[in-house]
PDB file of N, CA and C in Angstrom:
ATOM      1  N   UNK A   1     428.560 107.592 129.155  1.00 47.00           N
ATOM      2  CA  UNK A   1     427.895 108.513 128.769  1.00 47.00           C
ATOM      3  C   UNK A   1     426.763 107.874 128.296  1.00 47.00           C
ATOM      4  N   UNK A   2     426.528 106.713 128.149  1.00 50.00           N
ATOM      5  CA  UNK A   2     425.499 106.177 127.350  1.00 50.00           C
ATOM      6  C   UNK A   2     424.535 105.677 128.441  1.00 50.00           C
ATOM      7  N   UNK A   3     425.698 104.971 129.649  1.00 52.00           N
ATOM      8  CA  UNK A   3     424.710 104.961 130.916  1.00 52.00           C
ATOM      9  C   UNK A   3     423.858 105.908 131.696  1.00 52.00           C
ATOM     10  N   UNK A   4     424.409 107.287 131.231  1.00 53.00           N
ATOM     11  CA  UNK A   4     423.525 107.931 131.839  1.00 53.00           C
ATOM     12  C   UNK A   4     421.899 107.947 131.269  1.00 53.00           C
ATOM     13  N   UNK A   5     422.131 108.191 129.989  1.00 49.00           N
ATOM     14  CA  UNK A   5     420.878 108.526 129.252  1.00 49.00           C
ATOM     15  C   UNK A   5     420.324 106.623 129.181  1.00 49.00           C
ATOM     16  N   UNK A   6     420.632 105.631 129.441  1.00 53.00           N
ATOM     17  CA  UNK A   6     419.881 104.827 129.421  1.00 53.00           C
ATOM     18  C   UNK A   6     418.804 104.807 130.970  1.00 53.00           C
ATOM     19  N   UNK A   7     419.935 105.283 131.977  1.00 65.00           N
ATOM     20  CA  UNK A   7     418.596 105.342 133.304  1.00 65.00           C
ATOM     21  C   UNK A   7     417.483 105.961 133.099  1.00 65.00           C
ATOM     22  N   UNK A   8     417.131 106.887 132.404  1.00 73.00           N
ATOM     23  CA  UNK A   8     416.143 107.072 132.291  1.00 73.00           C
ATOM     24  C   UNK A   8     414.560 106.411 131.663  1.00 73.00           C
ATOM     25  N   UNK A   9     415.057 105.295 131.433  1.00 72.00           N
ATOM     26  CA  UNK A   9     413.971 104.400 130.260  1.00 72.00           C
ATOM     27  C   UNK A   9     414.008 102.765 131.509  1.00 72.00           C
ATOM     28  N   UNK A  10     412.902 102.266 131.729  1.00 75.00           N
ATOM     29  CA  UNK A  10     413.133 100.703 132.243  1.00 75.00           C
ATOM     30  C   UNK A  10     411.802 100.391 131.687  1.00 75.00           C
ATOM     31  N   UNK A  11     412.501  98.655 131.499  1.00 77.00           N
ATOM     32  CA  UNK A  11     411.649  98.056 131.005  1.00 77.00           C
ATOM     33  C   UNK A  11     410.245  97.285 132.085  1.00 77.00           C
ATOM     34  N   UNK A  12     409.410  97.561 131.344  1.00 72.00           N
ATOM     35  CA  UNK A  12     407.858  97.239 132.262  1.00 72.00           C
ATOM     36  C   UNK A  12     407.709  95.363 132.015  1.00 72.00           C
ATOM     37  N   UNK A  13     408.130  95.115 133.252  1.00 79.00           N
ATOM     38  CA  UNK A  13     408.153  93.376 133.268  1.00 79.00           C
ATOM     39  C   UNK A  13     406.863  93.402 133.820  1.00 79.00           C
ATOM     40  N   UNK A  14     405.278  93.320 133.947  1.00 79.00           N
ATOM     41  CA  UNK A  14     404.568  92.881 134.157  1.00 79.00           C
ATOM     42  C   UNK A  14     403.154  93.119 133.216  1.00 79.00           C
ATOM     43  N   UNK A  15     402.614  92.646 132.989  1.00 80.00           N
ATOM     44  CA  UNK A  15     401.638  92.736 131.871  1.00 80.00           C
ATOM     45  C   UNK A  15     400.222  93.693 132.131  1.00 80.00           C
ATOM     46  N   UNK A  16     400.520  94.283 133.189  1.00 79.00           N
ATOM     47  CA  UNK A  16     399.517  95.009 133.637  1.00 79.00           C
ATOM     48  C   UNK A  16     399.113  96.394 132.823  1.00 79.00           C
ATOM     49  N   UNK A  17     397.749  96.474 132.213  1.00 79.00           N
ATOM     50  CA  UNK A  17     397.930  97.549 131.661  1.00 79.00           C
ATOM     51  C   UNK A  17     398.206  99.018 132.066  1.00 79.00           C
ATOM     52  N   UNK A  18     398.993 100.028 131.631  1.00 81.00           N
ATOM     53  CA  UNK A  18     399.079 101.266 132.299  1.00 81.00           C
ATOM     54  C   UNK A  18     398.037 102.255 132.293  1.00 81.00           C
ATOM     55  N   UNK A  19     397.092 102.415 133.565  1.00 85.00           N
ATOM     56  CA  UNK A  19     395.940 103.487 133.578  1.00 85.00           C
ATOM     57  C   UNK A  19     396.747 104.984 134.071  1.00 85.00           C
ATOM     58  N   UNK A  20     395.991 106.184 133.935  1.00 85.00           N
ATOM     59  CA  UNK A  20     396.217 107.148 133.834  1.00 85.00           C
ATOM     60  C   UNK A  20     396.189 107.283 135.920  1.00 85.00           C
ATOM     61  N   UNK A  21     396.730 108.259 136.130  1.00 87.00           N
ATOM     62  CA  UNK A  21     395.951 108.155 137.808  1.00 87.00           C
ATOM     63  C   UNK A  21     394.698 109.714 137.498  1.00 87.00           C
ATOM     64  N   UNK A  22     394.367 109.287 138.890  1.00 89.00           N
ATOM     65  CA  UNK A  22     393.106 110.129 139.010  1.00 89.00           C
ATOM     66  C   UNK A  22     393.264 111.531 138.520  1.00 89.00           C
ATOM     67  N   UNK A  23     394.148 112.027 139.430  1.00 88.00           N
ATOM     68  CA  UNK A  23     395.003 113.416 138.720  1.00 88.00           C
ATOM     69  C   UNK A  23     394.671 114.055 136.976  1.00 88.00           C
ATOM     70  N   UNK A  24     395.238 112.915 136.719  1.00 84.00           N
ATOM     71  CA  UNK A  24     395.928 112.867 135.243  1.00 84.00           C
ATOM     72  C   UNK A  24     394.335 112.926 134.627  1.00 84.00           C
ATOM     73  N   UNK A  25     393.359 112.355 134.970  1.00 84.00           N
ATOM     74  CA  UNK A  25     392.258 112.121 134.358  1.00 84.00           C
ATOM     75  C   UNK A  25     391.040 113.548 134.651  1.00 84.00           C
ATOM     76  N   UNK A  26     391.490 114.176 135.805  1.00 85.00           N
ATOM     77  CA  UNK A  26     390.646 115.065 136.370  1.00 85.00           C
ATOM     78  C   UNK A  26     391.438 116.063 135.421  1.00 85.00           C
ATOM     79  N   UNK A  27     392.531 116.720 135.512  1.00 80.00           N
ATOM     80  CA  UNK A  27     393.276 117.509 134.848  1.00 80.00           C
ATOM     81  C   UNK A  27     392.879 117.729 133.476  1.00 80.00           C
ATOM     82  N   UNK A  28     392.744 116.896 132.617  1.00 77.00           N
ATOM     83  CA  UNK A  28     392.172 116.435 130.906  1.00 77.00           C
ATOM     84  C   UNK A  28     390.891 116.295 131.189  1.00 77.00           C
ATOM     85  N   UNK A  29     390.185 116.437 131.986  1.00 85.00           N
ATOM     86  CA  UNK A  29     388.443 116.585 131.598  1.00 85.00           C
ATOM     87  C   UNK A  29     388.107 117.856 130.847  1.00 85.00           C
ATOM     88  N   UNK A  30     388.115 119.142 130.893  1.00 85.00           N
ATOM     89  CA  UNK A  30     387.686 119.968 130.427  1.00 85.00           C
ATOM     90  C   UNK A  30     388.200 120.227 128.718  1.00 85.00           C
ATOM     91  N   UNK A  31     387.574 119.440 127.849  1.00 84.00           N
ATOM     92  CA  UNK A  31     388.111 119.024 126.874  1.00 84.00           C
ATOM     93  C   UNK A  31     387.975 119.995 126.007  1.00 84.00           C
ATOM     94  N   UNK A  32     387.587 121.432 126.181  1.00 89.00           N
ATOM     95  CA  UNK A  32     387.593 122.706 125.486  1.00 89.00           C
ATOM     96  C   UNK A  32     389.287 123.181 125.790  1.00 89.00           C
ATOM     97  N   UNK A  33     389.537 123.100 127.071  1.00 86.00           N
ATOM     98  CA  UNK A  33     390.604 123.741 127.394  1.00 86.00           C
ATOM     99  C   UNK A  33     391.993 122.676 126.389  1.00 86.00           C
ATOM    100  N   UNK A  34     391.699 121.700 126.746  1.00 83.00           N
ATOM    101  CA  UNK A  34     392.743 120.595 126.363  1.00 83.00           C
ATOM    102  C   UNK A  34     392.804 120.570 124.580  1.00 83.00           C
ATOM    103  N   UNK A  35     391.612 121.295 123.975  1.00 88.00           N
ATOM    104  CA  UNK A  35     391.615 121.078 122.900  1.00 88.00           C
ATOM    105  C   UNK A  35     392.290 122.475 122.166  1.00 88.00           C
ATOM    106  N   UNK A  36     392.180 123.714 123.305  1.00 89.00           N
ATOM    107  CA  UNK A  36     392.673 124.886 122.629  1.00 89.00           C
ATOM    108  C   UNK A  36     394.083 124.395 122.498  1.00 89.00           C
ATOM    109  N   UNK A  37     394.787 124.067 123.804  1.00 86.00           N
ATOM    110  CA  UNK A  37     396.223 123.661 124.240  1.00 86.00           C
ATOM    111  C   UNK A  37     396.894 122.542 123.020  1.00 86.00           C
ATOM    112  N   UNK A  38     395.672 121.721 122.317  1.00 87.00           N
ATOM    113  CA  UNK A  38     396.334 120.981 121.505  1.00 87.00           C
ATOM    114  C   UNK A  38     396.339 121.580 120.349  1.00 87.00           C
ATOM    115  N   UNK A  39     395.390 122.706 119.736  1.00 88.00           N
ATOM    116  CA  UNK A  39     395.288 123.468 118.426  1.00 88.00           C
ATOM    117  C   UNK A  39     397.034 124.705 118.986  1.00 88.00           C
ATOM    118  N   UNK A  40     396.922 125.510 119.745  1.00 86.00           N
ATOM    119  CA  UNK A  40     397.483 126.235 120.237  1.00 86.00           C
ATOM    120  C   UNK A  40     399.246 125.583 119.981  1.00 86.00           C
ATOM    121  N   UNK A  41     399.498 124.220 120.506  1.00 85.00           N
ATOM    122  CA  UNK A  41     400.282 123.660 120.161  1.00 85.00           C
ATOM    123  C   UNK A  41     400.997 122.799 118.487  1.00 85.00           C
ATOM    124  N   UNK A  42     399.541 122.607 117.910  1.00 86.00           N
ATOM    125  CA  UNK A  42     400.114 122.054 116.673  1.00 86.00           C
ATOM    126  C   UNK A  42     399.704 122.712 115.769  1.00 86.00           C
ATOM    127  N   UNK A  43     399.184 124.453 115.674  1.00 84.00           N
ATOM    128  CA  UNK A  43     398.995 124.938 114.408  1.00 84.00           C
ATOM    129  C   UNK A  43     400.352 125.895 114.220  1.00 84.00           C
ATOM    130  N   UNK A  44     400.577 126.212 112.549  1.00 73.00           N
ATOM    131  CA  UNK A  44     401.333 127.178 112.573  1.00 73.00           C
ATOM    132  C   UNK A  44     401.245 128.639 112.691  1.00 73.00           C
ATOM    133  N   UNK A  45     401.877 129.343 113.251  1.00 69.00           N
ATOM    134  CA  UNK A  45     401.677 130.836 113.345  1.00 69.00           C
ATOM    135  C   UNK A  45     400.951 131.301 111.963  1.00 69.00           C
ATOM    136  N   UNK A  46     400.435 132.920 111.818  1.00 73.00           N
ATOM    137  CA  UNK A  46     399.499 133.159 111.192  1.00 73.00           C
ATOM    138  C   UNK A  46     399.868 133.820 110.083  1.00 73.00           C
ATOM    139  N   UNK A  47     400.994 134.392 110.850  1.00 74.00           N
ATOM    140  CA  UNK A  47     402.130 135.165 109.597  1.00 74.00           C
ATOM    141  C   UNK A  47     403.272 134.157 108.782  1.00 74.00           C
ATOM    142  N   UNK A  48     403.228 134.466 107.680  1.00 76.00           N
ATOM    143  CA  UNK A  48     404.327 133.795 106.995  1.00 76.00           C
ATOM    144  C   UNK A  48     405.720 133.820 107.453  1.00 76.00           C
ATOM    145  N   UNK A  49     406.591 132.774 106.822  1.00 74.00           N
ATOM    146  CA  UNK A  49     407.983 132.951 106.975  1.00 74.00           C
ATOM    147  C   UNK A  49     408.633 134.641 106.837  1.00 74.00           C
ATOM    148  N   UNK A  50     408.211 134.783 105.571  1.00 74.00           N
ATOM    149  CA  UNK A  50     408.875 135.987 105.185  1.00 74.00           C
ATOM    150  C   UNK A  50     408.707 137.568 104.905  1.00 74.00           C
ATOM    151  N   UNK A  51     407.207 137.457 106.060  1.00 81.00           N
ATOM    152  CA  UNK A  51     406.362 138.193 106.530  1.00 81.00           C
ATOM    153  C   UNK A  51     407.010 138.918 108.173  1.00 81.00           C
ATOM    154  N   UNK A  52     407.919 137.655 108.606  1.00 82.00           N
ATOM    155  CA  UNK A  52     408.008 138.073 109.916  1.00 82.00           C
ATOM    156  C   UNK A  52     410.160 138.556 110.075  1.00 82.00           C
ATOM    157  N   UNK A  53     409.917 139.906 110.491  1.00 87.00           N
ATOM    158  CA  UNK A  53     411.194 140.541 109.817  1.00 87.00           C
ATOM    159  C   UNK A  53     412.301 139.950 110.965  1.00 87.00           C
ATOM    160  N   UNK A  54     412.264 139.247 111.991  1.00 89.00           N
ATOM    161  CA  UNK A  54     413.543 138.988 112.974  1.00 89.00           C
ATOM    162  C   UNK A  54     413.419 137.300 111.705  1.00 89.00           C
ATOM    163  N   UNK A  55     412.719 136.466 111.389  1.00 88.00           N
ATOM    164  CA  UNK A  55     412.995 135.310 110.973  1.00 88.00           C
ATOM    165  C   UNK A  55     413.468 135.645 109.405  1.00 88.00           C
ATOM    166  N   UNK A  56     412.924 136.342 108.866  1.00 87.00           N
ATOM    167  CA  UNK A  56     413.723 136.465 107.388  1.00 87.00           C
ATOM    168  C   UNK A  56     414.905 137.396 107.438  1.00 87.00           C
ATOM    169  N   UNK A  57     415.668 138.230 108.116  1.00 91.00           N
ATOM    170  CA  UNK A  57     417.148 138.288 108.141  1.00 91.00           C
ATOM    171  C   UNK A  57     417.778 137.288 108.824  1.00 91.00           C
ATOM    172  N   UNK A  58     417.499 136.330 109.858  1.00 92.00           N
ATOM    173  CA  UNK A  58     418.160 135.166 109.793  1.00 92.00           C
ATOM    174  C   UNK A  58     418.206 134.288 108.408  1.00 92.00           C
ATOM    175  N   UNK A  59     417.420 134.225 107.990  1.00 90.00           N
ATOM    176  CA  UNK A  59     417.215 132.838 107.156  1.00 90.00           C
ATOM    177  C   UNK A  59     417.938 133.981 105.841  1.00 90.00           C
ATOM    178  N   UNK A  60     417.795 135.342 105.605  1.00 91.00           N
ATOM    179  CA  UNK A  60     419.166 135.445 104.776  1.00 91.00           C
ATOM    180  C   UNK A  60     420.470 136.007 105.403  1.00 91.00           C
ATOM    181  N   UNK A  61     421.118 136.401 106.250  1.00 95.00           N
ATOM    182  CA  UNK A  61     422.314 136.058 106.920  1.00 95.00           C
ATOM    183  C   UNK A  61     422.862 134.600 106.763  1.00 95.00           C
ATOM    184  N   UNK A  62     422.081 133.488 106.820  1.00 95.00           N
ATOM    185  CA  UNK A  62     422.422 132.076 106.465  1.00 95.00           C
ATOM    186  C   UNK A  62     422.506 131.897 105.407  1.00 95.00           C
ATOM    187  N   UNK A  63     421.711 132.414 104.444  1.00 94.00           N
ATOM    188  CA  UNK A  63     421.947 132.156 103.011  1.00 94.00           C
ATOM    189  C   UNK A  63     423.563 133.061 102.532  1.00 94.00           C
ATOM    190  N   UNK A  64     423.723 133.847 103.028  1.00 95.00           N
ATOM    191  CA  UNK A  64     424.875 134.600 102.664  1.00 95.00           C
ATOM    192  C   UNK A  64     425.972 134.035 103.339  1.00 95.00           C
ATOM    193  N   UNK A  65     425.925 133.527 105.018  1.00 95.00           N
ATOM    194  CA  UNK A  65     426.470 132.580 104.972  1.00 95.00           C
ATOM    195  C   UNK A  65     427.238 131.198 104.375  1.00 95.00           C
ATOM    196  N   UNK A  66     426.193 131.298 104.094  1.00 94.00           N
ATOM    197  CA  UNK A  66     426.456 129.389 103.002  1.00 94.00           C
ATOM    198  C   UNK A  66     426.936 130.275 101.907  1.00 94.00           C
ATOM    199  N   UNK A  67     426.585 131.312 101.164  1.00 94.00           N
ATOM    200  CA  UNK A  67     427.081 131.823  99.755  1.00 94.00           C
ATOM    201  C   UNK A  67     428.730 131.571  99.745  1.00 94.00           C
ATOM    202  N   UNK A  68     428.931 132.599 100.714  1.00 94.00           N
ATOM    203  CA  UNK A  68     430.407 132.731 101.485  1.00 94.00           C
ATOM    204  C   UNK A  68     431.141 131.628 101.695  1.00 94.00           C
ATOM    205  N   UNK A  69     430.623 130.394 102.252  1.00 92.00           N
ATOM    206  CA  UNK A  69     431.610 129.255 102.186  1.00 92.00           C
ATOM    207  C   UNK A  69     431.639 128.806 101.153  1.00 92.00           C
ATOM    208  N   UNK A  70     430.487 128.519 100.530  1.00 90.00           N
ATOM    209  CA  UNK A  70     430.403 127.752  99.068  1.00 90.00           C
ATOM    210  C   UNK A  70     431.013 128.621  98.303  1.00 90.00           C
ATOM    211  N   UNK A  71     431.438 129.623  98.035  1.00 87.00           N
ATOM    212  CA  UNK A  71     432.274 130.265  97.030  1.00 87.00           C
ATOM    213  C   UNK A  71     434.142 129.913  97.511  1.00 87.00           C
ATOM    214  N   UNK A  72     434.161 130.507  98.913  1.00 79.00           N
ATOM    215  CA  UNK A  72     435.092 130.618  99.863  1.00 79.00           C
ATOM    216  C   UNK A  72     436.207 129.050  99.479  1.00 79.00           C
ATOM    217  N   UNK A  73     435.853 127.970  99.120  1.00 62.00           N
ATOM    218  CA  UNK A  73     436.512 126.657  98.918  1.00 62.00           C
ATOM    219  C   UNK A  73     436.707 126.498  97.011  1.00 62.00           C
TER     220      UNK A  73
END
C-alpha cells in the first residue's frame, strides 16, 4: 500500500528551475479574480459557530456522546 502512495511523487533530477506554463500564467493574470478566490478560501464565515444551528446541534451531540462515553466507564 505504501508503494501506491509513493508513485505520486517524483524526484527532480536536473537543476533547471521549474517555470509555470503559459496557460497557468494567463489564467492567473487577472489579479482581482485571483485575490477574490484567495480571500474566499482563506476567510472564515461571517456567522460564528454557535449561531449556525446545524453546526451547533452537531457540537451539542458530540458533547453529549463524549459525556456518555466518559461516564459509562
